Amino acid sequence: MVIGLIGMAGIGKSRWAARLADAGFTALHCDDLIAERLRIEHNANTVTVYDIGRWMGFPYEAHYAARERTYLACEQEVMVRIAERIAEEDNIVIDMTGSVIYLDAALIQRIRRHATMVYLADDPELRKQLLEEYLARPRPIVWNGMYQPRPNESPAATLARCYPHLVHDRAARYRQIGDVMLEPAHHRNPAFTVADFLAAIKAKG
């Protein structure tokens, strides 16, 4: 089995990848691989996902647009390598970024031929929490043009207004490529085990 985890930044993909790794899967953490490419190819001081968040910055900052493009280019390269690997190997879980939906459609379909895409969904309360966490300790978020300030609106107000639109748009995109959707009541529940997780995937299969 190859599992691809998709969903918003902070939703719990890395946590589930780690739990599946403890159960014997090989975990591929895309943000770690992107951080490595940014260090090597762009001399960025990036090790953790939060380092990437600081490097990318917020969408109202002058350098953001260029770094968003650089990040997506690195992500594309990382996912091409992963697509090659999962065509030959099994028992892998891919901890994908929230922005995987913006990559080349043919590449996504290539990955889907070998991986079961599991969408870790959110809900209104969780969206508020994710926004608060993003503002306090930013992870890299690709806004894809959805940060649209109004005249005389503060950056914080624009973020608060536009973030729900971003999440709503992404949810539709995640559902399009997801093979299985797990609601927060399941994937955020400490009592929901790896066995439960795998059983939910197999039940949908």
GROMACS .gro file of C-alpha atoms in nm:
model
  205
    1MET     CA    1   0.000   0.000   0.000
    2VAL     CA    2   0.108   0.357  -0.077
    3ILE     CA    3  -0.080   0.632   0.108
    4GLY     CA    4  -0.080   1.000   0.015
    5LEU     CA    5  -0.195   1.234   0.293
    6ILE     CA    6  -0.358   1.557   0.177
    7GLY     CA    7  -0.521   1.849   0.357
    8MET     CA    8  -0.453   2.194   0.498
    9ALA     CA    9  -0.125   2.290   0.665
   10GLY     CA   10  -0.146   2.197   1.032
   11ILE     CA   11  -0.431   1.948   0.990
   12GLY     CA   12  -0.225   1.651   1.115
   13LYS     CA   13  -0.065   1.493   0.807
   14SER     CA   14   0.283   1.476   0.961
   15ARG     CA   15   0.145   1.326   1.281
   16TRP     CA   16  -0.031   1.050   1.088
   17ALA     CA   17   0.276   0.990   0.872
   18ALA     CA   18   0.479   0.941   1.191
   19ARG     CA   19   0.220   0.703   1.335
   20LEU     CA   20   0.217   0.501   1.014
   21ALA     CA   21   0.598   0.497   1.013
   22ASP     CA   22   0.585   0.345   1.362
   23ALA     CA   23   0.361   0.076   1.212
   24GLY     CA   24   0.618  -0.011   0.945
   25PHE     CA   25   0.558   0.234   0.661
   26THR     CA   26   0.837   0.441   0.508
   27ALA     CA   27   0.741   0.805   0.560
   28LEU     CA   28   0.830   1.068   0.301
   29HIS     CA   29   0.787   1.416   0.448
   30CYS     CA   30   0.758   1.655   0.155
   31ASP     CA   31   0.828   1.973   0.352
   32ASP     CA   32   1.156   1.825   0.476
   33LEU     CA   33   1.254   1.742   0.119
   34ILE     CA   34   1.153   2.091   0.002
   35ALA     CA   35   1.352   2.248   0.286
   36GLU     CA   36   1.658   2.054   0.169
   37ARG     CA   37   1.615   2.177  -0.189
   38LEU     CA   38   1.573   2.535  -0.071
   39ARG     CA   39   1.898   2.506   0.127
   40ILE     CA   40   2.094   2.354  -0.159
   41GLU     CA   41   1.951   2.540  -0.457
   42HIS     CA   42   1.853   2.876  -0.305
   43ASN     CA   43   2.081   2.912  -0.003
   44ALA     CA   44   1.782   2.937   0.228
   45ASN     CA   45   1.820   2.873   0.600
   46THR     CA   46   1.549   2.607   0.601
   47VAL     CA   47   1.547   2.290   0.807
   48THR     CA   48   1.199   2.264   0.956
   49VAL     CA   49   0.858   2.347   0.813
   50TYR     CA   50   0.855   2.656   1.035
   51ASP     CA   51   1.186   2.768   0.884
   52ILE     CA   52   1.017   2.750   0.544
   53GLY     CA   53   0.724   2.948   0.684
   54ARG     CA   54   0.958   3.223   0.804
   55TRP     CA   55   1.145   3.219   0.473
   56MET     CA   56   0.828   3.242   0.266
   57GLY     CA   57   0.660   3.497   0.489
   58PHE     CA   58   0.306   3.629   0.469
   59PRO     CA   59   0.130   3.715   0.141
   60TYR     CA   60   0.139   4.089   0.211
   61GLU     CA   61   0.521   4.096   0.223
   62ALA     CA   62   0.712   4.216  -0.082
   63HIS     CA   63   0.922   3.901  -0.123
   64TYR     CA   64   0.630   3.659  -0.084
   65ALA     CA   65   0.521   3.618  -0.450
   66ALA     CA   66   0.870   3.523  -0.572
   67ARG     CA   67   0.924   3.282  -0.286
   68GLU     CA   68   0.582   3.125  -0.337
   69ARG     CA   69   0.686   3.046  -0.697
   70THR     CA   70   1.022   2.909  -0.580
   71TYR     CA   71   0.853   2.691  -0.320
   72LEU     CA   72   0.611   2.546  -0.575
   73ALA     CA   73   0.895   2.475  -0.818
   74CYS     CA   74   1.081   2.285  -0.546
   75GLU     CA   75   0.763   2.101  -0.454
   76GLN     CA   76   0.712   1.997  -0.816
   77GLU     CA   77   1.067   1.858  -0.828
   78VAL     CA   78   1.019   1.670  -0.500
   79MET     CA   79   0.691   1.517  -0.615
   80VAL     CA   80   0.842   1.406  -0.947
   81ARG     CA   81   1.105   1.212  -0.752
   82ILE     CA   82   0.840   1.065  -0.524
   83ALA     CA   83   0.628   0.960  -0.823
   84GLU     CA   84   0.929   0.772  -0.959
   85ARG     CA   85   0.990   0.604  -0.624
   86ILE     CA   86   0.635   0.485  -0.557
   87ALA     CA   87   0.621   0.332  -0.905
   88GLU     CA   88   0.891   0.092  -0.785
   89GLU     CA   89   0.839   0.065  -0.408
   90ASP     CA   90   0.551  -0.015  -0.173
   91ASN     CA   91   0.458   0.038   0.192
   92ILE     CA   92   0.512   0.416   0.175
   93VAL     CA   93   0.319   0.705   0.327
   94ILE     CA   94   0.362   1.047   0.164
   95ASP     CA   95   0.317   1.345   0.394
   96MET     CA   96   0.217   1.592   0.121
   97THR     CA   97   0.205   1.967   0.153
   98GLY     CA   98  -0.122   2.158   0.154
   99SER     CA   99  -0.030   2.305  -0.184
  100VAL     CA  100   0.008   1.976  -0.373
  101ILE     CA  101  -0.324   2.056  -0.544
  102TYR     CA  102  -0.156   2.341  -0.733
  103LEU     CA  103   0.102   2.119  -0.903
  104ASP     CA  104   0.089   1.991  -1.259
  105ALA     CA  105  -0.232   1.793  -1.306
  106ALA     CA  106  -0.056   1.517  -1.499
  107LEU     CA  107   0.190   1.471  -1.210
  108ILE     CA  108  -0.094   1.443  -0.959
  109GLN     CA  109  -0.265   1.179  -1.172
  110ARG     CA  110   0.065   0.992  -1.204
  111ILE     CA  111   0.090   0.979  -0.824
  112ARG     CA  112  -0.274   0.875  -0.790
  113ARG     CA  113  -0.210   0.569  -1.008
  114HIS     CA  114   0.009   0.428  -0.731
  115ALA     CA  115  -0.116   0.596  -0.411
  116THR     CA  116  -0.444   0.601  -0.221
  117MET     CA  117  -0.506   0.969  -0.149
  118VAL     CA  118  -0.643   1.024   0.202
  119TYR     CA  119  -0.795   1.367   0.264
  120LEU     CA  120  -0.781   1.476   0.628
  121ALA     CA  121  -1.076   1.712   0.634
  122ASP     CA  122  -1.139   2.014   0.857
  123ASP     CA  123  -1.447   2.181   1.003
  124PRO     CA  124  -1.538   2.543   1.094
  125GLU     CA  125  -1.391   2.527   1.444
  126LEU     CA  126  -1.073   2.365   1.320
  127ARG     CA  127  -1.036   2.633   1.051
  128LYS     CA  128  -1.031   2.902   1.321
  129GLN     CA  129  -0.765   2.709   1.509
  130LEU     CA  130  -0.551   2.660   1.197
  131LEU     CA  131  -0.566   3.032   1.118
  132GLU     CA  132  -0.463   3.121   1.474
  133GLU     CA  133  -0.171   2.879   1.454
  134TYR     CA  134  -0.066   3.017   1.115
  135LEU     CA  135  -0.062   3.373   1.246
  136ALA     CA  136   0.127   3.277   1.562
  137ARG     CA  137   0.381   3.042   1.404
  138PRO     CA  138   0.352   3.042   1.025
  139ARG     CA  139   0.393   2.732   0.818
  140PRO     CA  140   0.441   2.782   0.443
  141ILE     CA  141   0.103   2.848   0.285
  142VAL     CA  142   0.058   2.900  -0.089
  143TRP     CA  143  -0.227   3.148  -0.129
  144ASN     CA  144  -0.253   3.102  -0.506
  145GLY     CA  145  -0.384   3.457  -0.558
  146MET     CA  146  -0.654   3.433  -0.292
  147TYR     CA  147  -0.509   3.699  -0.064
  148GLN     CA  148  -0.702   4.003  -0.191
  149PRO     CA  149  -0.676   4.314   0.031
  150ARG     CA  150  -0.944   4.581   0.025
  151PRO     CA  151  -0.865   4.954   0.042
  152ASN     CA  152  -0.756   5.063   0.393
  153GLU     CA  153  -0.783   4.706   0.522
  154SER     CA  154  -0.509   4.587   0.757
  155PRO     CA  155  -0.308   4.275   0.664
  156ALA     CA  156  -0.446   4.094   0.969
  157ALA     CA  157  -0.803   4.175   0.867
  158THR     CA  158  -0.737   4.062   0.510
  159LEU     CA  159  -0.587   3.735   0.630
  160ALA     CA  160  -0.884   3.669   0.857
  161ARG     CA  161  -1.131   3.745   0.576
  162CYS     CA  162  -0.951   3.558   0.296
  163TYR     CA  163  -0.837   3.249   0.485
  164PRO     CA  164  -1.185   3.089   0.495
  165HIS     CA  165  -1.214   3.141   0.117
  166LEU     CA  166  -0.875   2.977   0.068
  167VAL     CA  167  -0.974   2.679   0.281
  168HIS     CA  168  -1.312   2.645   0.110
  169ASP     CA  169  -1.149   2.646  -0.233
  170ARG     CA  170  -0.888   2.396  -0.124
  171ALA     CA  171  -1.145   2.164   0.030
  172ALA     CA  172  -1.314   2.129  -0.308
  173ARG     CA  173  -0.978   2.057  -0.473
  174TYR     CA  174  -0.880   1.801  -0.208
  175ARG     CA  175  -1.211   1.621  -0.252
  176GLN     CA  176  -1.151   1.603  -0.628
  177ILE     CA  177  -0.825   1.411  -0.588
  178GLY     CA  178  -0.899   1.230  -0.261
  179ASP     CA  179  -0.990   0.862  -0.266
  180VAL     CA  180  -1.084   0.859   0.103
  181MET     CA  181  -1.200   1.146   0.326
  182LEU     CA  182  -1.161   1.128   0.703
  183GLU     CA  183  -1.351   1.378   0.916
  184PRO     CA  184  -1.184   1.552   1.214
  185ALA     CA  185  -1.400   1.349   1.454
  186HIS     CA  186  -1.196   1.050   1.339
  187HIS     CA  187  -0.848   1.164   1.237
  188ARG     CA  188  -0.816   1.412   1.529
  189ASN     CA  189  -0.948   1.163   1.786
  190PRO     CA  190  -0.667   1.016   2.002
  191ALA     CA  191  -0.868   0.693   2.026
  192PHE     CA  192  -0.863   0.652   1.644
  193THR     CA  193  -0.578   0.405   1.593
  194VAL     CA  194  -0.354   0.323   1.299
  195ALA     CA  195  -0.557   0.003   1.260
  196ASP     CA  196  -0.873   0.216   1.241
  197PHE     CA  197  -0.706   0.443   0.988
  198LEU     CA  198  -0.604   0.155   0.762
  199ALA     CA  199  -0.943  -0.011   0.800
  200ALA     CA  200  -1.115   0.309   0.687
  201ILE     CA  201  -0.897   0.314   0.375
  202LYS     CA  202  -0.963  -0.050   0.296
  203ALA     CA  203  -1.338  -0.004   0.351
  204LYS     CA  204  -1.344   0.271   0.087
  205GLY     CA  205  -1.139   0.057  -0.150
   0.00000   0.00000   0.00000
